[in-house]
CSV table of C-alpha atoms and ligand atoms in Angstrom, one decimal:
chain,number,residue,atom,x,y,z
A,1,UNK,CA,-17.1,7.5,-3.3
A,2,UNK,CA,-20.4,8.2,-5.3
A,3,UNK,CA,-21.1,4.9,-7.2
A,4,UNK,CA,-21.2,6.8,-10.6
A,5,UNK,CA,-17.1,6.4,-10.1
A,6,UNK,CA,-16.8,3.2,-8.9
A,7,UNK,CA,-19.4,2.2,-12.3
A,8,UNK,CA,-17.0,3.9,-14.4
A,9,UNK,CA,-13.9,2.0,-12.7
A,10,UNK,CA,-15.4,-0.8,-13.3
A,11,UNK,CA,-17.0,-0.6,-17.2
A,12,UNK,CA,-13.2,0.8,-17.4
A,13,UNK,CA,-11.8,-2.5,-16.7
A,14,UNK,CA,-14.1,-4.9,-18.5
A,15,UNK,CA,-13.7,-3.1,-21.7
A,16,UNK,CA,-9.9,-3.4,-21.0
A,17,UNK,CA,-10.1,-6.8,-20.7
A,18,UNK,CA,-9.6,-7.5,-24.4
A,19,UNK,CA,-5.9,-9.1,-25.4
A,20,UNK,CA,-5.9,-6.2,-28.3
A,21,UNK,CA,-6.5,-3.3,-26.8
A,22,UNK,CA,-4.1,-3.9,-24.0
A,23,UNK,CA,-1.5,-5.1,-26.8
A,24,UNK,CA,-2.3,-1.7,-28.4
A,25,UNK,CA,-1.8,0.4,-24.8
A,26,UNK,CA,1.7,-1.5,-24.3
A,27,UNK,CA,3.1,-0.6,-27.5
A,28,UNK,CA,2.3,2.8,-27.0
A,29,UNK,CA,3.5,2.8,-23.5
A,30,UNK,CA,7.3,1.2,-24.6
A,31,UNK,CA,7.5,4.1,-27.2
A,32,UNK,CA,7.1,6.7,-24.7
A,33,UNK,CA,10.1,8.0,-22.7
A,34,UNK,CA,10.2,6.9,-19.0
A,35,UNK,CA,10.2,10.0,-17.5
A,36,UNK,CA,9.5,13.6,-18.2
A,37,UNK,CA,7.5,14.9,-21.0
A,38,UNK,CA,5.8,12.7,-23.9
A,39,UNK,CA,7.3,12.9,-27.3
A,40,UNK,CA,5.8,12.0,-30.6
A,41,UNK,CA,2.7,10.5,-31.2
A,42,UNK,CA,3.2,6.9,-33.2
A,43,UNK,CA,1.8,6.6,-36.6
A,44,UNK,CA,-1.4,4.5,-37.5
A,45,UNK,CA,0.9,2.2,-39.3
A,46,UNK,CA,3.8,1.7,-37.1
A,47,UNK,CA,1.4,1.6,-34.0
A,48,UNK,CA,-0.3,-1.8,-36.2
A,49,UNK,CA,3.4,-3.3,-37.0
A,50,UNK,CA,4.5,-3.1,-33.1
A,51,UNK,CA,1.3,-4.6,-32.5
A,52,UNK,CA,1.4,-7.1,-34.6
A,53,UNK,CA,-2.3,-8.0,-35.9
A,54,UNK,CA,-3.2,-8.5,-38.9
A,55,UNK,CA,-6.4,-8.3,-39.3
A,56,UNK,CA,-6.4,-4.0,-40.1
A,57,UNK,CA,-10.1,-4.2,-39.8
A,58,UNK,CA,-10.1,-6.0,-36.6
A,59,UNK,CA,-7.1,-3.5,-35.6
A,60,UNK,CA,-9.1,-0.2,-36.5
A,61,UNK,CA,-11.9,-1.4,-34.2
A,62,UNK,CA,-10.0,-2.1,-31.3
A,63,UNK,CA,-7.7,0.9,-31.4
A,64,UNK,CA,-11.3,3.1,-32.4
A,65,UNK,CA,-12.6,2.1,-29.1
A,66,UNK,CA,-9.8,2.8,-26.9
A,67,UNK,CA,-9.6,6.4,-28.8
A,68,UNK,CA,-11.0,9.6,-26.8
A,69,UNK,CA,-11.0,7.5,-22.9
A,70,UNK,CA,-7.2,6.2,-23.1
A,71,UNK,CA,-5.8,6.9,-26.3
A,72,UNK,CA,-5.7,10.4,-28.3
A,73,UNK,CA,-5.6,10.9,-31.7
A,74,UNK,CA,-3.3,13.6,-33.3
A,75,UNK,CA,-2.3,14.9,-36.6
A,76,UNK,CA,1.2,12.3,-36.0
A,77,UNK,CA,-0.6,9.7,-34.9
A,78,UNK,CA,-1.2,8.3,-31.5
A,79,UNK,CA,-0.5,8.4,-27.9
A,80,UNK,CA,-1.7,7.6,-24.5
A,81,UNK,CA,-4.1,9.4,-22.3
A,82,UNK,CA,-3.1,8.8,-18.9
A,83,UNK,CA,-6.4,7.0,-18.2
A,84,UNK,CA,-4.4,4.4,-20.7
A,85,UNK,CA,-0.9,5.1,-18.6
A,86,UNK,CA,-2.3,4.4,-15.6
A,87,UNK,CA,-3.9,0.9,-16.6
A,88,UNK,CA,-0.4,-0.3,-18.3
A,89,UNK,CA,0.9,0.6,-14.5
A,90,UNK,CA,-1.4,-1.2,-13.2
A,91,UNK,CA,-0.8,-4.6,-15.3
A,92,UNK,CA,2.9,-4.2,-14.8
A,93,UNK,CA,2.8,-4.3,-10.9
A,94,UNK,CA,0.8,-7.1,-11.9
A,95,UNK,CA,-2.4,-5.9,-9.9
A,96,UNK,CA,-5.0,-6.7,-12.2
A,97,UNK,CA,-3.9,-10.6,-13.2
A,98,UNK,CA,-1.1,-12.9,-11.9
A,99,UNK,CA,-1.6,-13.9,-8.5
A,100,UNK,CA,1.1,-15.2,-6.6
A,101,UNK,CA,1.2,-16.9,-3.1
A,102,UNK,CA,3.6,-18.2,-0.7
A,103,UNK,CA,3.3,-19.8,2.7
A,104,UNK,CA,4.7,-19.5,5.7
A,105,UNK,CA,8.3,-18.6,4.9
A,106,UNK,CA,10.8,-17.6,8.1
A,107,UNK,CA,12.8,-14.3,8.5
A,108,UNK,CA,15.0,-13.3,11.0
A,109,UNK,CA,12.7,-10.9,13.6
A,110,UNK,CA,10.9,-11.7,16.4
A,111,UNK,CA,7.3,-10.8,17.9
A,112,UNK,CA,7.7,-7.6,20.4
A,113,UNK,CA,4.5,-9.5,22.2
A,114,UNK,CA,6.4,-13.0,23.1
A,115,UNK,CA,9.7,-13.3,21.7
A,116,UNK,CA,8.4,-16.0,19.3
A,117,UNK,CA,9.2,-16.4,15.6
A,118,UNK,CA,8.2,-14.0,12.9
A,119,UNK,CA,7.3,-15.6,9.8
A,120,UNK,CA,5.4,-14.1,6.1
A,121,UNK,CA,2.9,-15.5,3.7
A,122,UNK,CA,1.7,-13.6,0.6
A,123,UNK,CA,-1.7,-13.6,0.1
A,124,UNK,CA,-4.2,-11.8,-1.9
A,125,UNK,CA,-1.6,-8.7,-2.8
A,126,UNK,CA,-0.5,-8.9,1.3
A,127,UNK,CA,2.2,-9.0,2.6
A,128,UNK,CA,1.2,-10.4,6.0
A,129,UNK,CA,3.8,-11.0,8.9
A,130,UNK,CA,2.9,-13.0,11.8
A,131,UNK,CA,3.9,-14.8,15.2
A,132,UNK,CA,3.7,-18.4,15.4
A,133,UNK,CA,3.6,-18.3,19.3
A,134,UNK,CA,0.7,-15.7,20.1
A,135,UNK,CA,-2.3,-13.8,18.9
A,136,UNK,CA,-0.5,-11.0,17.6
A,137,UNK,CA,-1.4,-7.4,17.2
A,138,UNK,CA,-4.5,-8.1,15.0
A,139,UNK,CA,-7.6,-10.9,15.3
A,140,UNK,CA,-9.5,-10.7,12.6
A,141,UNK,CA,-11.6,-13.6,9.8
A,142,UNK,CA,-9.3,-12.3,6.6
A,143,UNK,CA,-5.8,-12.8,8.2
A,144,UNK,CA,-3.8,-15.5,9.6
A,145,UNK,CA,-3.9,-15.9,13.3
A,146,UNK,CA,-0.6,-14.0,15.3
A,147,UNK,CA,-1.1,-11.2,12.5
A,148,UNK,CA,1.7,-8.1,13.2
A,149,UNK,CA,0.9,-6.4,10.0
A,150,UNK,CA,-0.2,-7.0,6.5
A,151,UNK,CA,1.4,-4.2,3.7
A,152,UNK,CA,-0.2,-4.1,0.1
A,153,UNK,CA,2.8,-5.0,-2.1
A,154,UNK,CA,2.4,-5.9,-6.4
A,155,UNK,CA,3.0,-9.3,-7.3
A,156,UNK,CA,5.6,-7.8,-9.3
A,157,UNK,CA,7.4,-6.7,-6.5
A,158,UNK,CA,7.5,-10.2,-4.6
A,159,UNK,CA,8.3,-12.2,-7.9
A,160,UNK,CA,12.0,-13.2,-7.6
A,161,UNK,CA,12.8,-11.9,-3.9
A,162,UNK,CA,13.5,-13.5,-0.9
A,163,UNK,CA,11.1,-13.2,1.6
A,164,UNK,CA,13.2,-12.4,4.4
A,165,UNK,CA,14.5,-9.4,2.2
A,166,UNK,CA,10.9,-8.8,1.2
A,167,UNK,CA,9.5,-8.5,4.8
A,168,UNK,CA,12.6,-5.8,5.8
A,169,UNK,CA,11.8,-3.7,2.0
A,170,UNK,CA,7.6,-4.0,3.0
A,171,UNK,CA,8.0,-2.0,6.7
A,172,UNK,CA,10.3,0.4,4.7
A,173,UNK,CA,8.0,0.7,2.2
A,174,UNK,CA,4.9,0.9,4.8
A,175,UNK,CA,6.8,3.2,6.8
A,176,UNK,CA,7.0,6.1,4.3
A,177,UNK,CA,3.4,5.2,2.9
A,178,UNK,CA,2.4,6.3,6.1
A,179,UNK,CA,4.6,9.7,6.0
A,180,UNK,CA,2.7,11.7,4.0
A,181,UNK,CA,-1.1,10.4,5.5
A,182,UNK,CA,0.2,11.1,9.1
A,183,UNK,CA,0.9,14.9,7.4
A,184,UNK,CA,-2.8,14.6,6.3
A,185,UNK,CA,-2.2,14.5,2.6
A,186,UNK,CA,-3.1,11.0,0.2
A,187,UNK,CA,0.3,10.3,-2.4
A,188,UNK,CA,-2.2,8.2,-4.4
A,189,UNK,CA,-4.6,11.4,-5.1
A,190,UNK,CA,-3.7,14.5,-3.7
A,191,UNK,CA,-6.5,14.4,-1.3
A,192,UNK,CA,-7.2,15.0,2.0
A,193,UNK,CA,-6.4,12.5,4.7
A,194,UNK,CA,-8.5,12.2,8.0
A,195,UNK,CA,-6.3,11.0,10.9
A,196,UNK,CA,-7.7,9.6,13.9
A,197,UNK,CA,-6.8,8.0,17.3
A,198,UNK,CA,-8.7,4.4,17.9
A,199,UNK,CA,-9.0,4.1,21.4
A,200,UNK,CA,-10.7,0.9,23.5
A,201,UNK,CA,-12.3,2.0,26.6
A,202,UNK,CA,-12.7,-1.8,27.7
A,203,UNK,CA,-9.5,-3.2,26.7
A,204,UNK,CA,-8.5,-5.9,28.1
A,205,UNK,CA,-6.0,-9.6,27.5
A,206,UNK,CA,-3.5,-10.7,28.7
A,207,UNK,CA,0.1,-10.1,27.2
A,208,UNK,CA,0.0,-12.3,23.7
A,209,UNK,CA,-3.7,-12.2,23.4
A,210,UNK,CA,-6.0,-9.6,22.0
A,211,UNK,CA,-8.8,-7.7,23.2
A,212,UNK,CA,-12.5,-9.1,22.9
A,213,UNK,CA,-13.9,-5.8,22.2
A,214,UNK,CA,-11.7,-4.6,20.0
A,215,UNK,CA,-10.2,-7.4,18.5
A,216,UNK,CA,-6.2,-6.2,18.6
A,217,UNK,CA,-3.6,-6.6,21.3
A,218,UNK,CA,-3.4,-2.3,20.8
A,219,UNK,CA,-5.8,0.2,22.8
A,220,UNK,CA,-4.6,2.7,20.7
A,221,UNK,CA,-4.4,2.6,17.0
A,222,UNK,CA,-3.9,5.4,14.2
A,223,UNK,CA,-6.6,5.3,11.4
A,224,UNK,CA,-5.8,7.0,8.4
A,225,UNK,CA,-8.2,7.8,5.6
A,226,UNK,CA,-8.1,9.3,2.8
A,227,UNK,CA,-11.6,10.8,1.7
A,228,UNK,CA,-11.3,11.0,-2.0
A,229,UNK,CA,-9.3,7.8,-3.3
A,230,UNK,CA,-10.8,5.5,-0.3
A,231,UNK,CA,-7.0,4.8,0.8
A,232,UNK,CA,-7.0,3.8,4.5
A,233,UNK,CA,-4.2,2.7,6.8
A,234,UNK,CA,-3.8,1.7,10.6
A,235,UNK,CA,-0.8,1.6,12.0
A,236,UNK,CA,0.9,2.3,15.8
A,237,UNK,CA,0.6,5.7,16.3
A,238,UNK,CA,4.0,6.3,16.3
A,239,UNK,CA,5.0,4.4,13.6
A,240,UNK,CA,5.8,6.1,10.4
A,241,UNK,CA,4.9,9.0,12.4
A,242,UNK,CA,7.1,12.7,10.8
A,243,UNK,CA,6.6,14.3,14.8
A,244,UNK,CA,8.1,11.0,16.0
A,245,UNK,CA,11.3,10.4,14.2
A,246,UNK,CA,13.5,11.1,17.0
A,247,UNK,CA,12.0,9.1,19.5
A,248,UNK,CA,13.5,6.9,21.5
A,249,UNK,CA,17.4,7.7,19.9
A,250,UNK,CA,18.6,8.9,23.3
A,251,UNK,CA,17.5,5.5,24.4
A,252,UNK,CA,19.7,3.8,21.9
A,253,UNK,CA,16.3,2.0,20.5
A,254,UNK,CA,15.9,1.6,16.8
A,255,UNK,CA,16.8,3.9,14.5
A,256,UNK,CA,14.0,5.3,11.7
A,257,UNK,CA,15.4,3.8,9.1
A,258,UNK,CA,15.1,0.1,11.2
A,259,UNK,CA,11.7,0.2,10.0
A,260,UNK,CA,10.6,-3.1,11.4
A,261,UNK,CA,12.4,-3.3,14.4
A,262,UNK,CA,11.2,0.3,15.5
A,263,UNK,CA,7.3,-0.9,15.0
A,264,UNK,CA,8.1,-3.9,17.2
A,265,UNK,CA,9.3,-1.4,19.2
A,266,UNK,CA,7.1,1.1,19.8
A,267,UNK,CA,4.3,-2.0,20.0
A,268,UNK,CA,5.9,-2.4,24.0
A,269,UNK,CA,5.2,0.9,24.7
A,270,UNK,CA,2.3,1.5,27.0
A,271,UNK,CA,-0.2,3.9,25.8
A,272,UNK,CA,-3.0,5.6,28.3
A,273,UNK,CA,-6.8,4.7,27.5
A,274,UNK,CA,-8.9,7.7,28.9
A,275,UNK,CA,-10.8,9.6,27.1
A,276,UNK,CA,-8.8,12.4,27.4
A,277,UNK,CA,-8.1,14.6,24.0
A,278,UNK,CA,-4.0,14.1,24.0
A,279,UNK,CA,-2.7,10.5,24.9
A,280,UNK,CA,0.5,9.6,26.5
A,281,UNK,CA,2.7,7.0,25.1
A,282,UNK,CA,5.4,5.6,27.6
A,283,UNK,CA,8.5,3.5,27.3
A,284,UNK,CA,8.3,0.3,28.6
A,285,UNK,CA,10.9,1.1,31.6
A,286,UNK,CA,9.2,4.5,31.8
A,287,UNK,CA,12.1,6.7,30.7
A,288,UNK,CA,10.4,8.5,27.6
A,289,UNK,CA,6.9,9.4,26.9
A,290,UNK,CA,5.5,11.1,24.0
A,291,UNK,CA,1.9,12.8,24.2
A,292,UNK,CA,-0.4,12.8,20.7
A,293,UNK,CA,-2.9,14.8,19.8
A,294,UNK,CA,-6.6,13.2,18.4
A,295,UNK,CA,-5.0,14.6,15.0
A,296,UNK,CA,-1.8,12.2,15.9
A,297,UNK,CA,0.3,15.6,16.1
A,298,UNK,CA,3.3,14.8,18.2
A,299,UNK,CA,2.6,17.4,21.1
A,300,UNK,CA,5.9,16.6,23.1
B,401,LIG,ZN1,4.1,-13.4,19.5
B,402,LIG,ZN1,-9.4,-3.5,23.2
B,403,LIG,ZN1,-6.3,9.4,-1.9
């Protein structure tokens, strides 16, 4: 990303980071309809009243500033930009303040690795699932040890749900983030998504451990880029996967809609490690395989 953006992003936010001017952007957000095309612009006055200061000269400044980058100026009055749309998103998933954490909370799955329990924490906008009896799929500094996977959820979204419910909505949610990417499109921009096969040459560990060299208990791991927005995503490879969906239903294993029991799942099948362009993955009992492409492309 050229750092001309990333210094815009972030002038962007420190001159939001005034109580006014995101007072001003809310009250023009709640009189815009929820969906579908924008309506009237709100006049000068009524857009101070909703706001509620009382200082006009004060008011005038703030809303001055905001004018031309989020807000636009009509003949009626004003409205957001969606520069300005975007940002009141942003503060009602809760993203830019409002950190919440919880510890440790059980649900009801267990690790495809060692049968132990599964259990979440929330952390740092992560929703991060892992085993208390192994190392998990992923060793890394930045996530608890046993890690399985670790979805970007709002604090909005966790506020007020249970986390065993929260942990079955996330690999639902993570599932059909993935969709699009493994199709080589970015929902977040409309860009391009490169899609790539990890593979580890040396891999080695025994079951419940991961791999020295490449620090996961996976040889084979999708990586999914996007190469405007930055967006990137690893996942199993057949996870979340559009070539994939109808694997494994002859053998009575989780549906697609089972989102995390189907990445446990696929997590005991046994992929190759050559070097070789198109990589077999095979059912644990050897019953189904599925070959990938470097592109991910479900060959067969
Ligand atoms: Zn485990
Ligand atoms: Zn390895
Ligand atoms: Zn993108």
């Amino acid at each position: 990303m050229p750092d001309s953006f990333t210094d815009a992003a972030e002038d962007a936010f420190a001159f939001l980071g005034d109580g006014l001017r995101l007072s001003i952007l809310r009250a023009l957000a709640s009189r815009e309809p929820r969906a579908g095309p924008r309506s009237d612009a709100i006049a000068y006055s009524d857009l101070r009243r909703a706001v509620g200061e009382r200082d006009s000269g004060k008011f005038s400044y703030h809303l001055d500033k905001l004018t031309g980058r989020f807000v636009e100026k009509t003949d009626g009055g004003y409205r957001l930009r969606e520069p300005g749309r975007e940002a009141v998103r942003l503060l009602d998933r809760g993203v830019v303040d409002g950190p919440i954490d919880f510890h440790a909370a059980p649900v009801g799955a267990r690790c495809p690795f060692c049968d132990g329990n599964v259990r979440v924490r929330y952390n740092d906008h992560h929703l991060v699932s892992y085993c208390t009896g192994c190392e998990g799929l992923f060793d890394a500094d930045e996530v608890p040890d046993g890690t399985l996977t670790g979805i970007v959820l709002p604090p909005a979204t966790i506020e007020g749900t249970d986390p065993e419910s929260l942990f079955r909505r996330a690999h639902r949610v993570f599932r059909r983030r993935l969709r699009p990417m493994f199709d080589g499109i970015c929902l977040e921009c409309g860009g391009d998504v490169e899609r790539s096969m990890r593979c580890c040459l040396d891999h080695g560990g025994a079951p419940g451990t991961t791999c020295d060299a490449c620090g996961t208990a996976s040889p084979r791991l999708a990586e999914l880029v996007c190469g405007t927005c930055g967006r990137g995503r690893v996942s199993h490879p057949l996870f979340g996967n559009p070539g994939a969906d109808d694997v494994g239903a002859a053998a009575g294993e989780p549906s697609e809609r089972d989102a995390w029991n189907r990445f446990a799942a696929f997590l005991t099948w046994t992929p190759e490690t050559t070097e070789a362009a198109a990589v077999a993955f095979e059912r644990p009992d050897g019953g189904e395989r599925v070959l990938l492409d470097d592109d991910l492309c479900v060959l067969e």
